[in-house]
PDB file of C-alpha atoms in Angstrom:
ATOM      1  CA  MET A 168     -94.072  35.915 -88.504  1.00  0.00           C
ATOM      2  CA  PHE A 169     -92.661  36.495 -91.960  1.00  0.00           C
ATOM      3  CA  ARG A 170     -93.667  39.761 -93.638  1.00  0.00           C
ATOM      4  CA  VAL A 171     -93.718  39.825 -97.450  1.00  0.00           C
ATOM      5  CA  GLN A 172     -94.624  42.307-100.178  1.00  0.00           C
ATOM      6  CA  ARG A 173     -96.955  41.279-102.978  1.00  0.00           C
ATOM      7  CA  GLY A 174     -95.169  40.769-106.289  1.00  0.00           C
ATOM      8  CA  ARG A 175     -91.795  39.832-104.770  1.00  0.00           C
ATOM      9  CA  ARG A 176     -90.080  36.452-104.401  1.00  0.00           C
ATOM     10  CA  TYR A 177     -88.559  35.181-101.159  1.00  0.00           C
ATOM     11  CA  ARG A 178     -85.923  32.527-100.599  1.00  0.00           C
ATOM     12  CA  PHE A 179     -86.323  30.379 -97.485  1.00  0.00           C
ATOM     13  CA  ARG A 180     -83.977  27.765 -96.057  1.00  0.00           C
ATOM     14  CA  LEU A 181     -85.394  24.833 -94.076  1.00  0.00           C
ATOM     15  CA  VAL A 182     -82.911  23.077 -91.818  1.00  0.00           C
ATOM     16  CA  ASN A 183     -84.491  20.037 -90.199  1.00  0.00           C
ATOM     17  CA  THR A 184     -82.773  19.706 -86.816  1.00  0.00           C
ATOM     18  CA  LEU A 185     -85.039  16.980 -85.453  1.00  0.00           C
ATOM     19  CA  ASN A 186     -83.217  14.131 -83.751  1.00  0.00           C
ATOM     20  CA  HIS A 187     -85.818  11.410 -84.185  1.00  0.00           C
ATOM     21  CA  PRO A 188     -87.279   9.486 -87.138  1.00  0.00           C
ATOM     22  CA  CYS A 189     -90.313  11.755 -87.528  1.00  0.00           C
ATOM     23  CA  PRO A 190     -90.724  13.106 -91.074  1.00  0.00           C
ATOM     24  CA  VAL A 191     -92.234  16.595 -91.225  1.00  0.00           C
ATOM     25  CA  LEU A 192     -94.374  18.275 -93.849  1.00  0.00           C
ATOM     26  CA  LEU A 193     -93.949  22.011 -94.477  1.00  0.00           C
ATOM     27  CA  GLU A 194     -96.737  23.942 -96.204  1.00  0.00           C
ATOM     28  CA  ILE A 195     -97.697  27.575 -96.634  1.00  0.00           C
ATOM     29  CA  GLU A 196    -101.395  28.212 -97.040  1.00  0.00           C
ATOM     30  CA  ARG A 197    -102.338  28.960-100.707  1.00  0.00           C
ATOM     31  CA  HIS A 198     -98.670  29.214-101.777  1.00  0.00           C
ATOM     32  CA  ASN A 199     -96.456  26.911-103.807  1.00  0.00           C
ATOM     33  CA  LEU A 200     -92.822  26.258-102.910  1.00  0.00           C
ATOM     34  CA  THR A 201     -90.179  26.120-105.643  1.00  0.00           C
ATOM     35  CA  ILE A 202     -87.380  23.931-104.333  1.00  0.00           C
ATOM     36  CA  ILE A 203     -84.026  25.125-105.694  1.00  0.00           C
ATOM     37  CA  ALA A 204     -81.451  23.321-103.510  1.00  0.00           C
ATOM     38  CA  THR A 205     -81.205  20.362-101.188  1.00  0.00           C
ATOM     39  CA  ASP A 206     -78.427  19.582 -98.722  1.00  0.00           C
ATOM     40  CA  SER A 207     -76.473  22.578-100.121  1.00  0.00           C
ATOM     41  CA  PHE A 208     -76.575  21.357-103.736  1.00  0.00           C
ATOM     42  CA  ASP A 209     -78.438  23.278-106.434  1.00  0.00           C
ATOM     43  CA  ILE A 210     -81.087  21.250-108.223  1.00  0.00           C
ATOM     44  CA  LYS A 211     -83.366  21.760-111.205  1.00  0.00           C
ATOM     45  CA  PRO A 212     -86.245  23.809-109.675  1.00  0.00           C
ATOM     46  CA  VAL A 213     -89.290  21.775-108.683  1.00  0.00           C
ATOM     47  CA  THR A 214     -92.582  23.468-107.712  1.00  0.00           C
ATOM     48  CA  VAL A 215     -94.721  21.739-105.073  1.00  0.00           C
ATOM     49  CA  SER A 216     -97.502  22.644-102.632  1.00  0.00           C
ATOM     50  CA  SER A 217     -95.744  20.992 -99.677  1.00  0.00           C
ATOM     51  CA  LEU A 218     -92.321  19.663 -98.755  1.00  0.00           C
ATOM     52  CA  VAL A 219     -91.449  16.552 -96.721  1.00  0.00           C
ATOM     53  CA  SER A 220     -88.191  16.546 -94.780  1.00  0.00           C
ATOM     54  CA  GLN A 221     -86.358  14.004 -92.606  1.00  0.00           C
ATOM     55  CA  ALA A 222     -83.945  14.718 -89.743  1.00  0.00           C
ATOM     56  CA  GLY A 223     -80.737  16.367 -90.950  1.00  0.00           C
ATOM     57  CA  GLU A 224     -82.027  17.454 -94.357  1.00  0.00           C
ATOM     58  CA  ARG A 225     -81.803  21.000 -95.714  1.00  0.00           C
ATOM     59  CA  TYR A 226     -83.894  22.589 -98.440  1.00  0.00           C
ATOM     60  CA  ASP A 227     -83.824  26.000-100.085  1.00  0.00           C
ATOM     61  CA  PHE A 228     -87.091  27.076-101.673  1.00  0.00           C
ATOM     62  CA  VAL A 229     -88.611  30.203-103.192  1.00  0.00           C
ATOM     63  CA  VAL A 230     -92.078  31.511-102.406  1.00  0.00           C
ATOM     64  CA  GLU A 231     -93.777  33.964-104.770  1.00  0.00           C
ATOM     65  CA  ALA A 232     -95.792  36.541-102.860  1.00  0.00           C
ATOM     66  CA  ASN A 233     -98.691  36.429-105.312  1.00  0.00           C
ATOM     67  CA  GLN A 234    -101.752  36.491-103.027  1.00  0.00           C
ATOM     68  CA  ASN A 235    -103.972  39.375-101.956  1.00  0.00           C
ATOM     69  CA  ILE A 236    -103.123  41.356 -98.843  1.00  0.00           C
ATOM     70  CA  GLY A 237    -103.723  39.202 -95.771  1.00  0.00           C
ATOM     71  CA  GLU A 238    -102.209  36.601 -93.479  1.00  0.00           C
ATOM     72  CA  PHE A 239    -101.578  32.939 -94.287  1.00  0.00           C
ATOM     73  CA  TRP A 240    -100.672  29.972 -92.088  1.00  0.00           C
ATOM     74  CA  ILE A 241     -97.256  28.332 -92.336  1.00  0.00           C
ATOM     75  CA  ARG A 242     -97.307  24.847 -90.845  1.00  0.00           C
ATOM     76  CA  VAL A 243     -94.682  22.243 -90.040  1.00  0.00           C
ATOM     77  CA  LYS A 244     -96.467  19.000 -89.191  1.00  0.00           C
ATOM     78  CA  GLY A 245     -95.008  15.682 -88.041  1.00  0.00           C
ATOM     79  CA  PHE A 246     -96.570  12.581 -89.591  1.00  0.00           C
ATOM     80  CA  SER A 247     -96.045   8.843 -90.074  1.00  0.00           C
ATOM     81  CA  VAL A 248     -94.586   7.541 -86.776  1.00  0.00           C
ATOM     82  CA  CYS A 249     -95.436  10.904 -85.158  1.00  0.00           C
ATOM     83  CA  ASP A 250     -99.164  10.787 -85.948  1.00  0.00           C
ATOM     84  CA  PRO A 251    -100.123   9.660 -82.417  1.00  0.00           C
ATOM     85  CA  TRP A 252     -98.583  12.843 -80.932  1.00  0.00           C
ATOM     86  CA  GLU A 253    -100.160  15.257 -83.452  1.00  0.00           C
ATOM     87  CA  THR A 254     -96.965  17.317 -83.546  1.00  0.00           C
ATOM     88  CA  GLN A 255     -97.125  20.647 -85.380  1.00  0.00           C
ATOM     89  CA  GLN A 256     -95.777  24.187 -85.270  1.00  0.00           C
ATOM     90  CA  LEU A 257     -97.378  27.232 -86.878  1.00  0.00           C
ATOM     91  CA  ALA A 258     -96.161  30.606 -88.098  1.00  0.00           C
ATOM     92  CA  VAL A 259     -97.706  33.378 -90.199  1.00  0.00           C
ATOM     93  CA  LEU A 260     -96.852  34.749 -93.650  1.00  0.00           C
ATOM     94  CA  SER A 261     -98.162  38.326 -93.685  1.00  0.00           C
ATOM     95  CA  TYR A 262     -98.736  40.666 -96.625  1.00  0.00           C
ATOM     96  CA  SER A 263     -99.198  43.655 -94.335  1.00  0.00           C
ATOM     97  CA  PRO A 264     -97.634  46.935 -95.493  1.00  0.00           C
ATOM     98  CA  PRO A 265     -94.283  47.889 -93.909  1.00  0.00           C
ATOM     99  CA  SER A 266     -95.987  50.905 -92.308  1.00  0.00           C
ATOM    100  CA  VAL A 267     -98.027  48.587 -90.037  1.00  0.00           C
ATOM    101  CA  PRO A 268     -96.131  47.948 -86.766  1.00  0.00           C
ATOM    102  CA  THR A 269     -95.327  44.269 -86.237  1.00  0.00           C
ATOM    103  CA  ALA A 270     -96.918  44.349 -82.776  1.00  0.00           C
ATOM    104  CA  SER A 271    -100.318  45.169 -84.310  1.00  0.00           C
ATOM    105  CA  LEU A 272    -100.346  42.295 -86.827  1.00  0.00           C
ATOM    106  CA  ALA A 273    -102.936  39.565 -86.380  1.00  0.00           C
ATOM    107  CA  TYR A 274    -103.286  35.859 -87.030  1.00  0.00           C
ATOM    108  CA  PRO A 275    -105.146  34.780 -90.170  1.00  0.00           C
ATOM    109  CA  GLN A 276    -108.911  35.264 -89.954  1.00  0.00           C
ATOM    110  CA  LYS A 277    -109.636  31.580 -90.327  1.00  0.00           C
ATOM    111  CA  LYS A 278    -109.352  29.414 -87.238  1.00  0.00           C
ATOM    112  CA  PHE A 279    -106.110  27.918 -86.050  1.00  0.00           C
ATOM    113  CA  PRO A 280    -105.714  24.718 -88.116  1.00  0.00           C
ATOM    114  CA  LEU A 281    -106.036  21.527 -86.119  1.00  0.00           C
ATOM    115  CA  TYR A 282    -103.529  18.749 -86.695  1.00  0.00           C
ATOM    116  CA  SER A 283    -105.911  16.740 -88.854  1.00  0.00           C
ATOM    117  CA  GLN A 284    -107.090  19.696 -90.988  1.00  0.00           C
ATOM    118  CA  GLU A 285    -105.510  20.381 -94.335  1.00  0.00           C
ATOM    119  CA  ILE A 286    -104.727  24.065 -94.893  1.00  0.00           C
ATOM    120  CA  LEU A 287    -103.859  23.920 -98.572  1.00  0.00           C
ATOM    121  CA  ARG A 288    -106.534  23.676-101.222  1.00  0.00           C
ATOM    122  CA  ALA A 289    -104.202  23.422-104.235  1.00  0.00           C
ATOM    123  CA  PRO A 290    -103.050  19.981-105.408  1.00  0.00           C
ATOM    124  CA  ILE A 291     -99.341  19.159-105.482  1.00  0.00           C
ATOM    125  CA  VAL A 292     -97.857  20.714-108.624  1.00  0.00           C
ATOM    126  CA  VAL A 293     -94.585  19.442-110.047  1.00  0.00           C
ATOM    127  CA  ARG A 294     -93.166  21.205-113.080  1.00  0.00           C
TER     128      ARG A 294
END
């Protein structure tokens, strides 16, 4: 679980440590990702709704905490050659106040997303 405060920006670093040819897609429900570095090199910022990564790649991206208070799914989903195995991992991005103990936080109200379900409603945005 990642706890954020509305109105702030957060830098994340994705390090893809997979050892097979399965590309993965990272997405955060109702949030865009602004990619600012790849493989330790700064790049011109690019804003997208999801990020695809191959084994050994690293990405730094910024997430603006601009949603209402609540919890949102973070998903890393294998695709392409990994489709038959429906590989995915989930985490939660929570806007809960710091005064709420972590142990009492909940999953998002909507159901656990199945492998085939899309969790983002926004189209890919590239600026």
